[in-house]
XYZ file of C-alpha atoms in Angstrom:
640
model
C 0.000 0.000 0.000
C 3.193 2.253 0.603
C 4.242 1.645 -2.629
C 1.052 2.276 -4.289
C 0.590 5.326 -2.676
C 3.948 6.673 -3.787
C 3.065 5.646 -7.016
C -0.105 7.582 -6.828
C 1.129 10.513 -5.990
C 3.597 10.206 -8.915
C 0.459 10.927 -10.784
C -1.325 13.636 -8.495
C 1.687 15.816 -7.906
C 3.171 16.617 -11.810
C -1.081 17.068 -12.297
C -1.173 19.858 -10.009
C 1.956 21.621 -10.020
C 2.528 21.849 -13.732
C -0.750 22.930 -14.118
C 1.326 26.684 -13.470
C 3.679 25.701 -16.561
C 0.654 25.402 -18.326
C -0.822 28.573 -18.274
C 2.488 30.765 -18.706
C 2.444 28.102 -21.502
C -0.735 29.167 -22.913
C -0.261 32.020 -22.528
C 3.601 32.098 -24.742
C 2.565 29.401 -27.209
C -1.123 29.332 -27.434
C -3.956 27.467 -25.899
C -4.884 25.339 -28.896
C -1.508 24.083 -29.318
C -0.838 23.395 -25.775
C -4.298 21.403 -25.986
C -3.234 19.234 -29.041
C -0.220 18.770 -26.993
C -2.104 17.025 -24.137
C -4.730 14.877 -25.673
C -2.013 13.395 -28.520
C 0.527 12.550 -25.044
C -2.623 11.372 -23.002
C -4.222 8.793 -26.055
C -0.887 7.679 -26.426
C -0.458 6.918 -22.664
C -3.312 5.561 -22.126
C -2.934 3.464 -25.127
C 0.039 1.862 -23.310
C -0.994 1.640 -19.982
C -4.568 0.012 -21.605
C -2.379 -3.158 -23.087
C -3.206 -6.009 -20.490
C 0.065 -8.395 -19.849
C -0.409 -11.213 -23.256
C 0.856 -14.087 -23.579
C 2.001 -15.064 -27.100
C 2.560 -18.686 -28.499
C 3.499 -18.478 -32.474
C 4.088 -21.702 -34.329
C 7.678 -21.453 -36.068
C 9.746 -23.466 -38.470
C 11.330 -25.352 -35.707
C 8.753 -24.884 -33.228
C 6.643 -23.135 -31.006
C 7.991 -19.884 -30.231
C 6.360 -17.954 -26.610
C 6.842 -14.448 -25.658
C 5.201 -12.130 -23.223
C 4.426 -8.611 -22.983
C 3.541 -7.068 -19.684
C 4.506 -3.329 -18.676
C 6.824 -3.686 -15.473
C 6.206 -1.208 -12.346
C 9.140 1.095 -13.955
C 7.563 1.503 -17.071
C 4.196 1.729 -15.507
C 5.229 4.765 -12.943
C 6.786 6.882 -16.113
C 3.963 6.756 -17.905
C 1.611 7.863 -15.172
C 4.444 10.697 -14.561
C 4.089 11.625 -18.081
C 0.105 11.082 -18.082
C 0.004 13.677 -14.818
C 1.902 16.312 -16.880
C 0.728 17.010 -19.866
C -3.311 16.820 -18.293
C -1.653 19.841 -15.978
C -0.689 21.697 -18.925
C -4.084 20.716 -20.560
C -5.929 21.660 -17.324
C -4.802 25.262 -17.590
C -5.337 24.906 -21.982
C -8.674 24.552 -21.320
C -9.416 27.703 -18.994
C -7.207 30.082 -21.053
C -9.832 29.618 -23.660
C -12.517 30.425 -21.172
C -11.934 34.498 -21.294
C -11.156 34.335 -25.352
C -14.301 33.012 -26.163
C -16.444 33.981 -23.076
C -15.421 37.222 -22.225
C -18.530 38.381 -20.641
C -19.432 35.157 -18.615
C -15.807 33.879 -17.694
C -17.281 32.850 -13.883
C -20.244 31.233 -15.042
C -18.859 29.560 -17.901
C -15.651 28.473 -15.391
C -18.301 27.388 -12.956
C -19.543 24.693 -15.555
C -16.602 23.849 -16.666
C -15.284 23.367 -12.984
C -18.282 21.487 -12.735
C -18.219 18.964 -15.380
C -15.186 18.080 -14.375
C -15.493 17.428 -11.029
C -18.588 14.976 -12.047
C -15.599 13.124 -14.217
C -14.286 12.601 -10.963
C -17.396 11.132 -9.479
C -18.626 9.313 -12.399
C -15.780 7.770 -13.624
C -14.384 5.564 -9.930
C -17.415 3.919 -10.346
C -17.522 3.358 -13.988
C -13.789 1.928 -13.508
C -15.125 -0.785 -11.336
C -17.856 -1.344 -12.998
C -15.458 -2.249 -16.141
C -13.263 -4.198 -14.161
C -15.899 -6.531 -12.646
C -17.848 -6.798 -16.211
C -14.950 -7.087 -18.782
C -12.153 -8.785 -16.151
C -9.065 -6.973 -16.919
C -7.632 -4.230 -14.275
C -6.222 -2.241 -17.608
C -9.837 -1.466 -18.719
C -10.270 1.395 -17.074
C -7.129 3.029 -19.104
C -9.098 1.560 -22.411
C -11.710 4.536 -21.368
C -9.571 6.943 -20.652
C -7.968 5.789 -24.141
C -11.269 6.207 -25.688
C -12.118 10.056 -23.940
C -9.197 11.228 -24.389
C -9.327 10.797 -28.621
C -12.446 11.782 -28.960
C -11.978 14.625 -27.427
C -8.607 15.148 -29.910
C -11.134 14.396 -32.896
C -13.408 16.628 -31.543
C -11.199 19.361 -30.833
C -9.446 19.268 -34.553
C -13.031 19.308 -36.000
C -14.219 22.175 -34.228
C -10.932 24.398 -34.896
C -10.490 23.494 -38.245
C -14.720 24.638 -38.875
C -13.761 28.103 -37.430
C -10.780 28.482 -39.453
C -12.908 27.938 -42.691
C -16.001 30.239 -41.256
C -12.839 33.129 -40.539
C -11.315 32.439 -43.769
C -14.568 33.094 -45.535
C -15.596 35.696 -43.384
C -12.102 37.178 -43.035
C -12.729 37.433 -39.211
C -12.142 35.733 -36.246
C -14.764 33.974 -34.918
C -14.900 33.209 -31.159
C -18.194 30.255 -31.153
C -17.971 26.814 -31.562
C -19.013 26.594 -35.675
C -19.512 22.749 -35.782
C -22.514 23.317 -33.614
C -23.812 26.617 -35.526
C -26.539 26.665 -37.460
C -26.241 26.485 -41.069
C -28.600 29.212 -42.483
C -30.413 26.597 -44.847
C -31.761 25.023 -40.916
C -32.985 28.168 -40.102
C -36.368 29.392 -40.579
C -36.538 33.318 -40.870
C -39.816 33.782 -41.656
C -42.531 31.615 -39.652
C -46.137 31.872 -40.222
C -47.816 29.359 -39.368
C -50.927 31.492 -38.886
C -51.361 32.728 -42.486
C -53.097 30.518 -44.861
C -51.168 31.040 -47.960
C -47.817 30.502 -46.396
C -49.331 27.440 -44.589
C -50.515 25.915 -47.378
C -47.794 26.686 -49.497
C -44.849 26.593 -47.124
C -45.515 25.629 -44.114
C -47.243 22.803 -43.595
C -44.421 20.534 -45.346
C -41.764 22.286 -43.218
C -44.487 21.872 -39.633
C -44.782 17.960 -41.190
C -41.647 16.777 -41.476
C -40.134 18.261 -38.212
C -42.885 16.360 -36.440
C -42.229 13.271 -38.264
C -39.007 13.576 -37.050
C -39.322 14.730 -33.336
C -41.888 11.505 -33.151
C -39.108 8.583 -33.361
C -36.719 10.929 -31.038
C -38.886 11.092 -28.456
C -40.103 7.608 -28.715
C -36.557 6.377 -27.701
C -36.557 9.332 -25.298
C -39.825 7.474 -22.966
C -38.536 4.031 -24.098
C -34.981 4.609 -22.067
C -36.291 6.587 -19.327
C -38.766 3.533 -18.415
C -36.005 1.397 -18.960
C -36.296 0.350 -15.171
C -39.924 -0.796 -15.064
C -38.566 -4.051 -16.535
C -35.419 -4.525 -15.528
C -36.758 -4.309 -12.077
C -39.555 -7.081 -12.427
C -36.598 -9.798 -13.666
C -33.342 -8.717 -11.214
C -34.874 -10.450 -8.327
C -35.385 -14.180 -10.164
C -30.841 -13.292 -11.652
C -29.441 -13.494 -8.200
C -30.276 -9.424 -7.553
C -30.727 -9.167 -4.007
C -32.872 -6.229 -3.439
C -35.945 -5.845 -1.304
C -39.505 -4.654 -2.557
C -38.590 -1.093 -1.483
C -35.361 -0.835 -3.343
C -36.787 -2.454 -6.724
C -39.600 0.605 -6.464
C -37.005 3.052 -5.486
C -35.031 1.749 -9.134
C -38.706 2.068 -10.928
C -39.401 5.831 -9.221
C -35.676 6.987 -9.563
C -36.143 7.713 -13.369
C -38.805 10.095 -12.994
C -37.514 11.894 -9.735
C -33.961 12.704 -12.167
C -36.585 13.150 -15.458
C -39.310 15.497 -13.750
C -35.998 17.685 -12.145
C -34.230 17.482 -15.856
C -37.524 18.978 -17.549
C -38.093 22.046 -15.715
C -34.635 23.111 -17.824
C -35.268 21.284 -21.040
C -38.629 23.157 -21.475
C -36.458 26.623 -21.353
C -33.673 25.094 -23.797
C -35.618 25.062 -27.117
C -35.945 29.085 -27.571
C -32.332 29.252 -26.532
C -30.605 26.552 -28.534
C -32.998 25.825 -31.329
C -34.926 22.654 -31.140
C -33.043 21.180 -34.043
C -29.567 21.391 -32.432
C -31.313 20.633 -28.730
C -33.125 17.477 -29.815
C -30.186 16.004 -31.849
C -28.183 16.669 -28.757
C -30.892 15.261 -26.320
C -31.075 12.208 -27.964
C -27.957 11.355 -28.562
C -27.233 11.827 -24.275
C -29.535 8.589 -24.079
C -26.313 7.002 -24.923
C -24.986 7.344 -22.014
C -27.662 5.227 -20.069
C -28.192 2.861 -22.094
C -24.360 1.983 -22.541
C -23.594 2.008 -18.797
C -27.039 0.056 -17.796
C -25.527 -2.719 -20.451
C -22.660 -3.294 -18.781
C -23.981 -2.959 -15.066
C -26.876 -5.378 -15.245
C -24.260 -8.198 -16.445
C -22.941 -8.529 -12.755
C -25.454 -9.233 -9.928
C -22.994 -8.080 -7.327
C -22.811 -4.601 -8.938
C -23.347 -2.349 -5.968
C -26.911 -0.989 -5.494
C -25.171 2.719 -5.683
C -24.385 2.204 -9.180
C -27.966 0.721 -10.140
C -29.224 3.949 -8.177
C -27.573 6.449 -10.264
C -28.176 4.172 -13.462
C -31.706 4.715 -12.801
C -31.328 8.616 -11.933
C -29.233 8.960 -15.368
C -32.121 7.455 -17.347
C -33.407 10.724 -16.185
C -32.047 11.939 -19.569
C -34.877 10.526 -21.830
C -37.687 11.776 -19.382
C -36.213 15.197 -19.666
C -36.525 15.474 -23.505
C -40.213 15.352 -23.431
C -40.433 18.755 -22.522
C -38.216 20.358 -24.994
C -40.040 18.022 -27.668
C -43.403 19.414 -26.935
C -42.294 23.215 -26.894
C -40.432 22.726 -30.066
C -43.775 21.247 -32.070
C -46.005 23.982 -30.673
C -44.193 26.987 -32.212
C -44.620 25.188 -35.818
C -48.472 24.793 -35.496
C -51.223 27.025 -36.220
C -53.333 27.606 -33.234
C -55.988 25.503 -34.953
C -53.982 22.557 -35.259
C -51.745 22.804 -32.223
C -54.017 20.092 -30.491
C -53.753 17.535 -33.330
C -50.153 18.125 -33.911
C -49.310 17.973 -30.115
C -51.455 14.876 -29.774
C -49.274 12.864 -32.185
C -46.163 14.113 -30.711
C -47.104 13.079 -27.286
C -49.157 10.173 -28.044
C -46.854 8.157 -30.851
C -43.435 9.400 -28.683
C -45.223 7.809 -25.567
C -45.649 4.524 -27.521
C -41.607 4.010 -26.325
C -43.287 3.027 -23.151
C -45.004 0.474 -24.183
C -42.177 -0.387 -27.014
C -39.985 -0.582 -23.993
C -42.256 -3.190 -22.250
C -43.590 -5.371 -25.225
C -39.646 -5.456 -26.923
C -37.460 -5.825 -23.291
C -38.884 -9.269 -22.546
C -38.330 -10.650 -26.138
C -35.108 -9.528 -26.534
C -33.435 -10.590 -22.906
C -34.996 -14.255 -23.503
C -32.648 -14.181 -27.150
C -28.772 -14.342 -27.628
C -28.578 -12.527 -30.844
C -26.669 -10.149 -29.708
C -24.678 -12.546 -27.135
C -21.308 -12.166 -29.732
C -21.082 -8.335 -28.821
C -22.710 -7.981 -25.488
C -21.526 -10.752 -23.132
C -22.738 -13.796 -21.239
C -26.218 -14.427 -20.162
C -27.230 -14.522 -16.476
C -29.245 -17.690 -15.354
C -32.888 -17.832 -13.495
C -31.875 -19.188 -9.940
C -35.603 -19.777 -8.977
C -39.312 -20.298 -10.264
C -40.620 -22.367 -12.679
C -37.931 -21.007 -15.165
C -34.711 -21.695 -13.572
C -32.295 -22.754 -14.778
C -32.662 -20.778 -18.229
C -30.881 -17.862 -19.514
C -31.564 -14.105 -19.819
C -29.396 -11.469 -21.424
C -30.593 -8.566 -19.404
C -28.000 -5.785 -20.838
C -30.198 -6.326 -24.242
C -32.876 -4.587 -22.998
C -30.486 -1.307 -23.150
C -28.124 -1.929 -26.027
C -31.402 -2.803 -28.165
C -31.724 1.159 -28.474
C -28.159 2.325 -28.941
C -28.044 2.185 -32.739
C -31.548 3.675 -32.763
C -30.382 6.313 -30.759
C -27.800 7.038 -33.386
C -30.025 7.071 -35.953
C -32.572 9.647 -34.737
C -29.870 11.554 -33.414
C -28.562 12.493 -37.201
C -32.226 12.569 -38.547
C -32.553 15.177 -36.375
C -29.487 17.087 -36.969
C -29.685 16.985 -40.599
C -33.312 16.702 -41.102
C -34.731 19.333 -38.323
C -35.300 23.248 -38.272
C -34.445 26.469 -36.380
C -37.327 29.301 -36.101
C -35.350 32.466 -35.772
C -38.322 33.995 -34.255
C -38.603 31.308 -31.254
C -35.444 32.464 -29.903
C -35.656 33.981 -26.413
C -33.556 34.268 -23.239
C -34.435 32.849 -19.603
C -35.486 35.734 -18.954
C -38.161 36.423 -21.347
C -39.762 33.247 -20.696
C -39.495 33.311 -16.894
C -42.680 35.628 -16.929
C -44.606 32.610 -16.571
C -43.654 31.924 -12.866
C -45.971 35.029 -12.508
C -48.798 33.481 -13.968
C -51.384 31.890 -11.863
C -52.240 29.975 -15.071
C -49.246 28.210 -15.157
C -49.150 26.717 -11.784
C -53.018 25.725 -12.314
C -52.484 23.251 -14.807
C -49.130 22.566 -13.461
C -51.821 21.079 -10.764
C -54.087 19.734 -13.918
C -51.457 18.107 -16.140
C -49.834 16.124 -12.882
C -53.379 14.301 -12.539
C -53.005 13.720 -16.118
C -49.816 12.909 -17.239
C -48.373 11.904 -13.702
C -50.782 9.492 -13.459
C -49.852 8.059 -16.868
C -45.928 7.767 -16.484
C -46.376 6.646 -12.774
C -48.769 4.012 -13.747
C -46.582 2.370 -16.348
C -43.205 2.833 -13.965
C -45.640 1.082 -10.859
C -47.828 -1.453 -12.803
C -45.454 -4.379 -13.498
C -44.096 -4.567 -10.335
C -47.323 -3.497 -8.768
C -49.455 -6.149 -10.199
C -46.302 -9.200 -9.904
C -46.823 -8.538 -6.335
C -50.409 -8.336 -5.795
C -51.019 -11.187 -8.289
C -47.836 -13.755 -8.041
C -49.244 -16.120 -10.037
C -49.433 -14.073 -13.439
C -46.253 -13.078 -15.215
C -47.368 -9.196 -15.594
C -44.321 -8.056 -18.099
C -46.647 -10.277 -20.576
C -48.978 -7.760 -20.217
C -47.831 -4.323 -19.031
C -47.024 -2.637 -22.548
C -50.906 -3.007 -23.140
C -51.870 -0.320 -20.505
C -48.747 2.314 -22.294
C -50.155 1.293 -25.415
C -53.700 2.635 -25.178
C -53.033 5.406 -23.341
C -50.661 6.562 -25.828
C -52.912 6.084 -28.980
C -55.655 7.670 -26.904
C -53.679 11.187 -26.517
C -53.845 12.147 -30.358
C -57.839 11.401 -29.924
C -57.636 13.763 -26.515
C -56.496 16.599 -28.615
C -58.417 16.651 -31.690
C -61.449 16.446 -29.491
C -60.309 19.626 -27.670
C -59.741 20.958 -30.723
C -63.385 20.448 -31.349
C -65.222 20.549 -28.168
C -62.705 22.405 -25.555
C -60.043 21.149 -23.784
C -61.034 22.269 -20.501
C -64.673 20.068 -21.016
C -62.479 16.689 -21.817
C -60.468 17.190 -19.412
C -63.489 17.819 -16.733
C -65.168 14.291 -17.952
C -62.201 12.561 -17.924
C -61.072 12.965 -14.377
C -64.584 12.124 -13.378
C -64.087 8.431 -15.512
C -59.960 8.243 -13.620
C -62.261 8.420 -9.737
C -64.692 5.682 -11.411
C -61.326 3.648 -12.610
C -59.134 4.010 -9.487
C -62.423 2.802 -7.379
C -62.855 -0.271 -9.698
C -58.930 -1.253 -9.393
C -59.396 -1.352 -5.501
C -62.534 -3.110 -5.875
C -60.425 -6.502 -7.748
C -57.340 -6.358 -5.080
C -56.635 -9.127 -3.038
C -57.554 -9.088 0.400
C -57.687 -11.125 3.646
C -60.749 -12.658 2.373
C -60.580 -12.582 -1.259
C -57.569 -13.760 -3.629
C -58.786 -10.464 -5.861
C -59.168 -10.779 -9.697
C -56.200 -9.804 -12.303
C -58.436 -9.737 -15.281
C -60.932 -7.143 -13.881
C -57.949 -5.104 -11.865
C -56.292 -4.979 -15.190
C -59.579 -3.346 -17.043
C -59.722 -0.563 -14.524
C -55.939 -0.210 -15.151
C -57.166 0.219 -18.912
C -59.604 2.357 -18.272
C -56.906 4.669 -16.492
C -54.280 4.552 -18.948
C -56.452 5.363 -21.932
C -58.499 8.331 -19.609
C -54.937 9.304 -19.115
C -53.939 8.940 -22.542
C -57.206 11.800 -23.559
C -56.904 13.791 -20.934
C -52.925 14.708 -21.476
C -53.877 15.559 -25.218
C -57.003 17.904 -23.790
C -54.547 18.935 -21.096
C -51.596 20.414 -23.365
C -54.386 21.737 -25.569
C -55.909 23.861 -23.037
C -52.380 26.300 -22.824
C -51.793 27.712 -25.984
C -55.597 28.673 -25.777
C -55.382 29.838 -22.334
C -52.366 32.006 -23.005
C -53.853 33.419 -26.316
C -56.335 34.908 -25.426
C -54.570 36.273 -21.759
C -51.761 37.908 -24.437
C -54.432 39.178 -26.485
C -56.030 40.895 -24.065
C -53.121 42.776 -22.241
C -51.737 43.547 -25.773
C -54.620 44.225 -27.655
C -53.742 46.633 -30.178
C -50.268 44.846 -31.252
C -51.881 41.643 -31.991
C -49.154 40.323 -34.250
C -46.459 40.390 -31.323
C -49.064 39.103 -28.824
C -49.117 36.602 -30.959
C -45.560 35.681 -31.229
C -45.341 36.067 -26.893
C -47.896 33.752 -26.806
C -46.315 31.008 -28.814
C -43.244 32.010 -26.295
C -44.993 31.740 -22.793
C -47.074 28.886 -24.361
C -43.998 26.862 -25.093
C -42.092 27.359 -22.142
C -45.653 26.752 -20.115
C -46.194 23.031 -22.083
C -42.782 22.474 -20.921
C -42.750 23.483 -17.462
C -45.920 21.851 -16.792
C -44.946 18.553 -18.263
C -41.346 19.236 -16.153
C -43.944 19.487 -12.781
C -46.161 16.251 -14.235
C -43.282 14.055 -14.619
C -43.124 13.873 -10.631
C -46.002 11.520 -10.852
C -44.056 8.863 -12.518
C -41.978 8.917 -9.109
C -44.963 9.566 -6.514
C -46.907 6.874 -7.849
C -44.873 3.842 -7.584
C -43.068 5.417 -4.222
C -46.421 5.421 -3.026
C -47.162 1.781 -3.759
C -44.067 0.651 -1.963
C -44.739 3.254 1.002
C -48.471 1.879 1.345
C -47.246 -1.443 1.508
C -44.786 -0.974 4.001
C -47.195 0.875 6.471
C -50.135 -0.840 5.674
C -49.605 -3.926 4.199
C -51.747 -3.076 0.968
C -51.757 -0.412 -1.437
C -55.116 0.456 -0.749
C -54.214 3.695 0.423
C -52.008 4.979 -1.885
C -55.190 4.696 -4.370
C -57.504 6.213 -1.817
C -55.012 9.307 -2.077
C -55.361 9.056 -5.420
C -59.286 9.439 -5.559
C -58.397 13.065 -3.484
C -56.350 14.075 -5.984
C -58.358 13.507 -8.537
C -61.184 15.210 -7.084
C -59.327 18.421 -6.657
C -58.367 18.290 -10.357
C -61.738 17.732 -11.145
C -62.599 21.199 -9.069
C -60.383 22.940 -10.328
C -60.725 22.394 -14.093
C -64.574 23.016 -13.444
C -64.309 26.649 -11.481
C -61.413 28.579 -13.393
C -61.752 26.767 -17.050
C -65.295 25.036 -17.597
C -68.184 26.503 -15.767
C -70.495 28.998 -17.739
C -68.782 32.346 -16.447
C -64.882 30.913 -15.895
C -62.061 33.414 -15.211
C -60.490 31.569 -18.510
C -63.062 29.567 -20.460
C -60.749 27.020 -23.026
């Protein structure tokens, strides 16, 4: 341990005091070269330190010749000397550029940078043991570090050479980051969604295909955040030992992370442009779905690691808001509903494309050649047979990738959707805004908490039934039911859907208790799986009527404090409206943690889950007020 020690600090001193050597070099010879400098010396470190000791055998002309190769403790300290100091010289690099290209935001920007880095130091301990007990070999965590460090080379080289062609054509010196620009053919300048003639003519092609495109994105968005739901139903049976309460605390964990995530996606869009934000959304689903492969191979992986697994999956619930913002400012208000709708209600089919595709694909070693060794059932009437759980994650990766560049090369910009923080915080003043903050949790908390809770819910009310056979079913519905919620708010009013269906959620949550088992009845799946039906598609109609109900509310609100400008009323609307649908659906997303928490809560206290549904049935009710008094009634504040 003495030794190792040493040898660590051989690493940790050169990395901090150099790091002075680096800025006065940074300063004489120039941040970018200094930078090129230190990730060319670190890949090629790593690079050696990655190459595990081999053993070689090669079959001669007079016999078998052996050799080894093995880096000895010498060789090993030298390199991690070197390693330490050029990532001191790059350490400095990298905030010498800070002031050059941020020269009004140097402490924020350095605070995020700071940041990010100190998460490197958090995430990646754990995701060097997680290596070493998947893949076997104490060098692997070098193989990542091999890995960062030239993609971060490539990605350097790409993004100065792009600003030396923009300043060569421009003859000035340009101070972004021109690989992520916009090109000007992305951009939309002139957005009218409103007029006819350019609707017809223009716009609706433009309005079409973005949608088609933000559909499949956010599809694999809801499909990785509810990852969990059935990973959780099939650990227990692979040698997982986790209790009841843990398994629901994986299932809620997604949401909690998702729910926090969306209250700042739903600001990103105006600032970043959906196209660049939901390229760069989807493609952080990688992440996730990568580190859940390798995790769920090992059933001694700690139950830390699961935990933030589950809070990382976070990621795909957060891109739900920024999705729905995005479609709204392409829309007329006619057709915001419809368009909406299908946003919503095909990207929420990942939920149930999670649960119908998970099961089929652990039970199959297609992919056994590139993603490891099965695990094998130790009990039930199954053991004995093999499951590749890490397919239910790598399943989505190439996917991922796919959408990812549809969306980068296939997406658009409005110029005129661009606003600050600032300009959209107005709606924290709103009493609007926190009302159907109140209205959209009933609606679409109830749906993402449902499908997070019901497999694991129902396994353990009804042992007998296998419920991952079913689960996708209740998703399903309640997903094709949302474009049907909006196109009939788009006819009748959202605010009188959404009144009727709360009333039919009290009616479903009653019949669900009505089927549970109790001390004198073994309960009945088929009819507590109905009123689960009923609930998912009520929920399904009543998110569609829901998200309808804003851009009418704030409408007419901006049209009446700005009456005689109504063109820029207009254009605030589709602002506050955005960042409202996103906020909202930010607050909503809490439900999909709540609910199954609550299940595992109500068992624990009371042995049933009977009262978590009873609290339910409150909730509901105050929706139900609520949506009737300030939205549906004859003479509402805000008839919609």
């Amino acid at each position: 341990m003495k030794t190792a020690g040493l040898v660590a600090a051989l690493y940790t001193i050169p990395a901090s005091l150099f790091r002075i050597l680096g800025g006065w070099m940074s300063d004489r010879y120039g941040a970018r070269r200094v930078m090129y400098w230190t990730f060319i010396a670190s890949a090629v470190c790593t690079f050696l330190l990655s190459y595990p000791p081999t053993d070689y055998q090669i079959r001669g002309i007079k016999g078998t010749i052996s050799f080894s190769l093995e880096l000895n403790l010498l060789g090993f300290i030298l390199l991690t000397f070197v390693l330490g100091f050029f990532m001191s010289l790059g350490k400095a690099a990298v905030f010498k550029h800070i002031p050059a290209y941020y020269p009004d935001s140097v402490g924020a920007v350095g605070g995020v940078v700071g940041m990010i880095g100190g998460l490197g130091g958090f995430f990646l301990p754990l995701t060097f043991g997680m290596l070493n007990d998947v893949i076997g070999i104490w060098q692997s965590s070098f193989m990542l570090l091999f890995v960062i460090a030239t993609a971060a080379l490539s990605w350097m080289h790409i993004a100065i050479r792009s600003a030396e062609r923009v300043e060569w054509s421009s003859q000035e010196e340009k101070t972004d980051l021109p690989e992520l620009s916009t090109p000007n053919a992305f951009v939309l300048e002139e957005w009218k969604p409103e007029d006819k003639t350019f609707w017809e003519t223009k716009g609706k092609a433009i309005a079409r295909r973005n949608l088609w495109i933000s559909i499949p994105n956010l599809f694999l968005a809801f499909a990785v955040w509810t990852i969990w739901s059935i990973l959780v139903v099939k650990m227990p049976s692979l040698g997982f030992s986790y209790s009841s309460n843990q398994l629901f605390w994986l299932a809620a964990l997604p949401a909690l992370s998702g729910a926090t995530l969306r209250i700042f996606y739903s600001f990103m869009v105006p600032i970043f442009g959906g196209r660049r934000w939901t390229a760069i959304s989807t493609a952080s689903l990688l992440v996730p779905c990568l580190w859940i492969g390798f995790a769920v191979q090992n059933p001694d992986t700690p139950y830390l690691i699961m935990l933030i697994l589950a809070l990382l999956c976070g990621f795909g619930g957060g891109n739900f808001a920024s999705s729905m913002a995005n479609i709204s400012f392409f829309f007329p208000q006619a057709q915001k509903g419809g368009a909406m709708g299908l946003n919503a209600g095909l990207g929420n089919l990942g939920v149930s494309g999670m649960q119908l595709l998970a099961p089929l694909v652990i039970a199959t070693s297609v992919f056994s050649p590139v993603v490891g060794d099965p695990l094998i059932i130790q009990e039930g009437a199954r053991a004995g047979e093999s499951l590749w759980l890490q397919n239910a994650a790598f399943l989505w990766v190439p996917l991922i990738i796919i959408a990812a560049v549809a969306a980068w090369f296939g997406m658009n910009d409005i110029a005129d959707a661009k606003a600050s923080f600032r300009e959209q915080a107005v709606i924290f003043r709103r009493k609007d805004n926190w009302l159907m903050c109140w209205l959209y949790l009933g609606m679409f908390g109830s749906f993402i908490g449902f499908a997070a809770g019901f497999p694991l819910l129902s396994g353990m009310q009804f042992p007998s039934v296998d419920p991952v056979k079913y689960a996708f079913l209740g998703p399903l519905v309640g997903a094709l039911a949302r474009p049907v919620g909006g196109i009939l708010a788009d006819k009748l009013g959202g605010a009188k859907v959404t009144l009727w269906t709360f009333a039919v959620m009290i009616a479903g949550v009653f019949g669900v208790i009505s089927f549970l088992p109790g001390k004198l009845t073994e309960g009945n799946f088929w009819g507590f799986f109905g009123c689960f039906l009923v609930l998912f598609i009520a929920t399904g109609i009543g998110n569609g009527s829901t998200f309808r109900m804003v851009p009418v509310i704030f409408r007419n609100l901006l049209m009446k404090e700005q009456p005689d400008r109504p063109e820029e009323a207009g254009k605030a609307a589709n602002r506050e409206s955005a960042a409202v649908l996103g906020f909202i659906s930010a607050f909503a997303a809490y439900g999909g943690f709540f609910i199954p928490k609550s299940y595992g809560t109500s068992i624990d206290l009371t042995g049933g889950v009977s009262a978590a549904l009873i609290g339910f049935v409150v909730f509901y009710a105050s929706c139900l007020v609520i949506t009737w008094w300030y939205y549906a009634r004859k003479n509402a504040p805000t008839p919609c």
